[in-house]
Short mmCIF file of C-alpha atoms and ligand atoms in Angstrom, two decimals:
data_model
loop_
_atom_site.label_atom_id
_atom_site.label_comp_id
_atom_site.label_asym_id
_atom_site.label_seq_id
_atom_site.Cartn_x
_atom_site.Cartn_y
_atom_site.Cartn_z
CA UNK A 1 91.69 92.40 61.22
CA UNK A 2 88.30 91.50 62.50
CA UNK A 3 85.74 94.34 62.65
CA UNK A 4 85.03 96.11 66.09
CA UNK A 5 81.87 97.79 67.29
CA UNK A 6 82.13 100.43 69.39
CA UNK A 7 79.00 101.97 71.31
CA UNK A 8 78.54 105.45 72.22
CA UNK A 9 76.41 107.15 74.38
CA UNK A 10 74.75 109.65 72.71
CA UNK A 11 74.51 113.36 73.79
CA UNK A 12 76.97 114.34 76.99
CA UNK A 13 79.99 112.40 76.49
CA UNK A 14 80.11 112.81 72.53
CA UNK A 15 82.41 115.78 72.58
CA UNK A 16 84.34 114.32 75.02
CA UNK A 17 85.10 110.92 73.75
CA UNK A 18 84.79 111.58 69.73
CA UNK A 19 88.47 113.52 70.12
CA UNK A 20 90.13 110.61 72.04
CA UNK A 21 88.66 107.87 68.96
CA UNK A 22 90.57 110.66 66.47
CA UNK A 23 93.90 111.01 68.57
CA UNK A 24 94.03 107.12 68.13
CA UNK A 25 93.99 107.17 64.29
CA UNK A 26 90.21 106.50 63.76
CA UNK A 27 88.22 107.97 61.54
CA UNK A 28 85.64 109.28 62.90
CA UNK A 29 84.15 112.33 60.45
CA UNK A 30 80.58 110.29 59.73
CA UNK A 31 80.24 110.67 63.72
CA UNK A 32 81.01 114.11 63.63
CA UNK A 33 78.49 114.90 60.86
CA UNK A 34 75.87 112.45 61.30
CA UNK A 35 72.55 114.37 61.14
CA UNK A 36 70.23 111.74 62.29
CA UNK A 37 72.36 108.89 61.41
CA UNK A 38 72.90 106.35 64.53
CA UNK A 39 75.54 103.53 62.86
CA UNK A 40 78.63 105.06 61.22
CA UNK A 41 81.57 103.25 59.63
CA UNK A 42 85.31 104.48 60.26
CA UNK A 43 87.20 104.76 57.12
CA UNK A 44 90.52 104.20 57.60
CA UNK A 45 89.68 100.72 59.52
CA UNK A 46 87.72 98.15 60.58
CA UNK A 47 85.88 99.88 62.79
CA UNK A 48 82.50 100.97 63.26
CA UNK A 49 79.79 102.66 66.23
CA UNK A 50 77.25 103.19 67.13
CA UNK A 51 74.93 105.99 68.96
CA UNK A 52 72.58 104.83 71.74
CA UNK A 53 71.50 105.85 75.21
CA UNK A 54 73.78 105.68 78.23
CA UNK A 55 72.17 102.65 79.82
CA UNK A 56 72.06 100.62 76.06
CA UNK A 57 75.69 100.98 76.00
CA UNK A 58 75.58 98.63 78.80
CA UNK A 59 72.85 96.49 76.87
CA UNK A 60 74.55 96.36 73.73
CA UNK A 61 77.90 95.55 75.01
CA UNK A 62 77.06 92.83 77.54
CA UNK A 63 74.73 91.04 74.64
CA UNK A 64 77.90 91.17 72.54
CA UNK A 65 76.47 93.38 69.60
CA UNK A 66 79.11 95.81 70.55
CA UNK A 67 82.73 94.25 71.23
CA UNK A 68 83.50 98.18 73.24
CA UNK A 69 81.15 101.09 75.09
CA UNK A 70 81.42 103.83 76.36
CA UNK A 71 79.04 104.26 79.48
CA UNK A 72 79.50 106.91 82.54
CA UNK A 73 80.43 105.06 85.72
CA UNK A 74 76.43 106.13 86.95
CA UNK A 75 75.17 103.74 84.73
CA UNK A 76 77.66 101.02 85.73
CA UNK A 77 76.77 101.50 89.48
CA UNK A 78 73.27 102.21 89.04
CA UNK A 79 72.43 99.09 86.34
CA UNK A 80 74.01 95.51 87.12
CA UNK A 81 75.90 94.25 84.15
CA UNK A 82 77.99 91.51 83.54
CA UNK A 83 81.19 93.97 81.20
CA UNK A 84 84.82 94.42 81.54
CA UNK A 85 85.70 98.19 83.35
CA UNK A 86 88.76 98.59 81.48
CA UNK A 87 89.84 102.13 81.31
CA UNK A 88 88.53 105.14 82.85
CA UNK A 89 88.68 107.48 80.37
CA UNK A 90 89.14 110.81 82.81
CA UNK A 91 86.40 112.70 80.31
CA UNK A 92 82.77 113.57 81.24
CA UNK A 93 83.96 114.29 85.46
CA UNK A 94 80.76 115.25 87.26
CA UNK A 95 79.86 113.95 90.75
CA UNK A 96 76.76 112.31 92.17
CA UNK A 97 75.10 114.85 94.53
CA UNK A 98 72.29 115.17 97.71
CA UNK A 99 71.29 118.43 96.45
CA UNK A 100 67.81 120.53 97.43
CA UNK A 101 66.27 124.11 98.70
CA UNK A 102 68.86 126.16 101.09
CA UNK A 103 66.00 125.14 103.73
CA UNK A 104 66.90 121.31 103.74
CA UNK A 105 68.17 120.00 106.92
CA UNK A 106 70.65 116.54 106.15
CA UNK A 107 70.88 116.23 109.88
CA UNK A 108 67.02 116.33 110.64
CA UNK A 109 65.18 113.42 112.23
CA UNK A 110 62.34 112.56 110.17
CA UNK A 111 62.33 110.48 107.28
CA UNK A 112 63.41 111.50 104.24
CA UNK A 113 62.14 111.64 100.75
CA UNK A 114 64.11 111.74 97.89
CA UNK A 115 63.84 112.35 94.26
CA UNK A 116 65.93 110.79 91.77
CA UNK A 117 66.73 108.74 88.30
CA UNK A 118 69.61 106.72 90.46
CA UNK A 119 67.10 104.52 92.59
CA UNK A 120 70.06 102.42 93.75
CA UNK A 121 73.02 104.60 93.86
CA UNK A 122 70.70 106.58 96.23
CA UNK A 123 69.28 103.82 98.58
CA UNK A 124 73.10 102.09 98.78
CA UNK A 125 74.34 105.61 99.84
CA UNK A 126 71.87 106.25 102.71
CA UNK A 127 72.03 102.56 103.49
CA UNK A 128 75.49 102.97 104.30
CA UNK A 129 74.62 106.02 106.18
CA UNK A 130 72.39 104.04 107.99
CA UNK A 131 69.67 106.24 107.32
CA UNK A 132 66.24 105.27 106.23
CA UNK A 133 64.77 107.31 103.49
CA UNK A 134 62.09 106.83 101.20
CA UNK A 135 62.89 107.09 97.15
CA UNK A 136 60.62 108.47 94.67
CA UNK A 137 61.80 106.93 90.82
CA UNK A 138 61.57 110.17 88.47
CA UNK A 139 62.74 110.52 84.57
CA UNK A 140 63.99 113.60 83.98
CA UNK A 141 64.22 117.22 85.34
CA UNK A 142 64.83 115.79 89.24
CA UNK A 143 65.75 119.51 89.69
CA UNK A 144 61.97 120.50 90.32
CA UNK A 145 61.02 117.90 92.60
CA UNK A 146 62.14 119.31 95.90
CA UNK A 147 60.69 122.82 94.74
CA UNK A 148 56.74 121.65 93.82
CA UNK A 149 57.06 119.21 97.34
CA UNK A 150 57.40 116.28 95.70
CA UNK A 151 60.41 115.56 97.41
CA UNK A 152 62.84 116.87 100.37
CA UNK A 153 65.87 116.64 98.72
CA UNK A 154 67.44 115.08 95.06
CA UNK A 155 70.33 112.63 94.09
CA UNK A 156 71.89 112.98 90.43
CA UNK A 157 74.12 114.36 88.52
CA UNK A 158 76.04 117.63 88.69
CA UNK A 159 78.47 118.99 86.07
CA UNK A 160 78.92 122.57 85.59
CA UNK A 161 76.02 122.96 88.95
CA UNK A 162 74.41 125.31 86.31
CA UNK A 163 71.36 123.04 86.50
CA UNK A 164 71.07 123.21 90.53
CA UNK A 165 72.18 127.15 89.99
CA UNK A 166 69.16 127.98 87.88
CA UNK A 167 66.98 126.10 89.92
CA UNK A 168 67.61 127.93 93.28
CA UNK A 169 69.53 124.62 94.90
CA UNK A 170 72.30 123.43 96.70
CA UNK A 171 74.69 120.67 97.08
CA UNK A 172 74.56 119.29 100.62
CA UNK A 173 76.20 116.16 100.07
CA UNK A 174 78.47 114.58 97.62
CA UNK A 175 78.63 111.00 96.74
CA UNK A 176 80.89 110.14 94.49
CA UNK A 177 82.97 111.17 91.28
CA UNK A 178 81.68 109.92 87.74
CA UNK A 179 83.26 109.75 84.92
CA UNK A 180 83.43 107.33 81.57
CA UNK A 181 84.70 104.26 81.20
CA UNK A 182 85.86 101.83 78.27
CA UNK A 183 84.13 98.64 78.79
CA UNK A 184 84.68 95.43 76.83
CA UNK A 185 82.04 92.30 76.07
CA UNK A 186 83.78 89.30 77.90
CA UNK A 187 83.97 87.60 75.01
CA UNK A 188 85.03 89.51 72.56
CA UNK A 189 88.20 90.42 74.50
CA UNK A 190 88.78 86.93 74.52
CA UNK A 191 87.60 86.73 70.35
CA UNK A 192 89.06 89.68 69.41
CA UNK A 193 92.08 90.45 72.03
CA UNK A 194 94.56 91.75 69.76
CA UNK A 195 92.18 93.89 68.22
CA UNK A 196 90.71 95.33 71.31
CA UNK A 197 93.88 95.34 72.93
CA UNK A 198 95.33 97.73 70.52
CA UNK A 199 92.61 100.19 70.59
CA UNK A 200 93.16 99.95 74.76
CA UNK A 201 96.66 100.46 74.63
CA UNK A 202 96.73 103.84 72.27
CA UNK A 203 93.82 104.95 73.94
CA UNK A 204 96.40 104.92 77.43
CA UNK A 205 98.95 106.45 75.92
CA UNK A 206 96.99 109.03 74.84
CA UNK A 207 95.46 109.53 78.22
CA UNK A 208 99.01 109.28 80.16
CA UNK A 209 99.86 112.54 77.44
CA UNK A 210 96.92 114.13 78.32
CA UNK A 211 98.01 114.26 81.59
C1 LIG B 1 72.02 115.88 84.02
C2 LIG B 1 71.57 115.91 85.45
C3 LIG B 1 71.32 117.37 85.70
C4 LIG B 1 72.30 118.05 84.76
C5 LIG B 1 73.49 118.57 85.53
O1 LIG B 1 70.92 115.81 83.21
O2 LIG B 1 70.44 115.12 85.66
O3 LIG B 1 70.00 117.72 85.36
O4 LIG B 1 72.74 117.08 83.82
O5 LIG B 1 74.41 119.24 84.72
P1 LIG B 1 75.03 120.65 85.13
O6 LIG B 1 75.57 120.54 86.53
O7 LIG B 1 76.14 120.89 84.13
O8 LIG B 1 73.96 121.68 85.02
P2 LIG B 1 71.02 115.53 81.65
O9 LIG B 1 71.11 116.81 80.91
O10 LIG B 1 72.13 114.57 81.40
O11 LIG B 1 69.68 114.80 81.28
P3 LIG B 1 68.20 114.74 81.88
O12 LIG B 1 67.53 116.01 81.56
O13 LIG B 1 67.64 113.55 81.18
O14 LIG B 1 68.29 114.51 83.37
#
């Protein structure tokens, strides 16, 4: 058995996918009780992950440090990459919203500015709207944007909508469903197929009883 790397995003999609790893057989108490610790060893095989933000996943996978990732399917529309999508593993469901104060008009005529960290998830959906808007790249806390001015109306993320709830907005459009994927290095699942393969094939059955 070769060893396999597996790359987690850190934060968010933790509690979701750490329970899946354990209903396959894999160890995975260091992860659960890690402290500060970002590389952990399984000990009941030859496995091992590591934590790192949602868009390294993608980094770390394609560049073949990690064989397997977990990434949410934002970051795999928002940042090209050259990975196997192999499973979608149903956990971390949110949607990708047009969201903004209960005065925003989505019809109105003049141009329109919006907020947000998806740059091109937003400028492919109003593309294909055929409307012309203007984006404004922000970090973090997109919620604000439309409430100091900064911005008519946001795209991102909604989960629970607690975030849009506390902030006094709305959802006026939705774009699409997200949730996280499995994704594969293209040549490790050529390397390491039966390996990889095995991991793939519990973690379906699993999902299939889930269901
Ligand atoms: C995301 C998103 C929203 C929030 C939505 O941010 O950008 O702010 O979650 O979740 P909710 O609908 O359950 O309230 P995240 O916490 O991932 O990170 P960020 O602060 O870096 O944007």
């Amino acid at each position: 058995m070769r060893n396999i790397q597996i790359a987690l995003t850190k934060g968010r999609l933790e509690k979701h996918v750490i329970p899946l790893f354990e209903r396959i057989g894999i160890d995975c108490s260091e992860l659960k009780d890690k402290g500060r610790k970002l590389v952990f060893q399984s000990k009941n095989s030859q496995i091992s992950f590591i934590l790192v933000k949602a868009v390294d996943v993608v980094t770390y996978v394609q560049h073949g440090i990690a064989d397997i990732g977990i990434a949410g399917k934002d970051i795999l529309l928002e940042y090209e990459n050259d990975v196997y999508e192999m499973i979608d593993l149903g956990v971390g469901r949110c949607k990708f919203c047009v969201a903004s104060v209960s005065s925003y008009s989505p019809n109105g005529y003049n141009k329109k500015r919006i907020a947000t960290k998806y740059p091109n998830i937003t400028s492919a959906y109003f593309r294909k709207k055929g409307e012309d808007v203007e984006i404004i790249k922000i970090e973090g806390s997109v919620e604000i944007a439309p409430l100091l001015g900064l911005a008519d109306a946001i795209v991102d993320i909604v989960e629970t909508g607690q975030t849009l709830k506390e902030n006094g907005l709305l959802v006026f459009e939705e774009i699409c469903d997200i949730s996280a994927r499995l994704i594969v290095n293209k040549a490790s699942l050529k390397m390491k197929k039966d390996e990889i393969f095995n991991i793939i094939n519990k973690m379906e059955s699993v999902l299939i009883e889930k269901e």
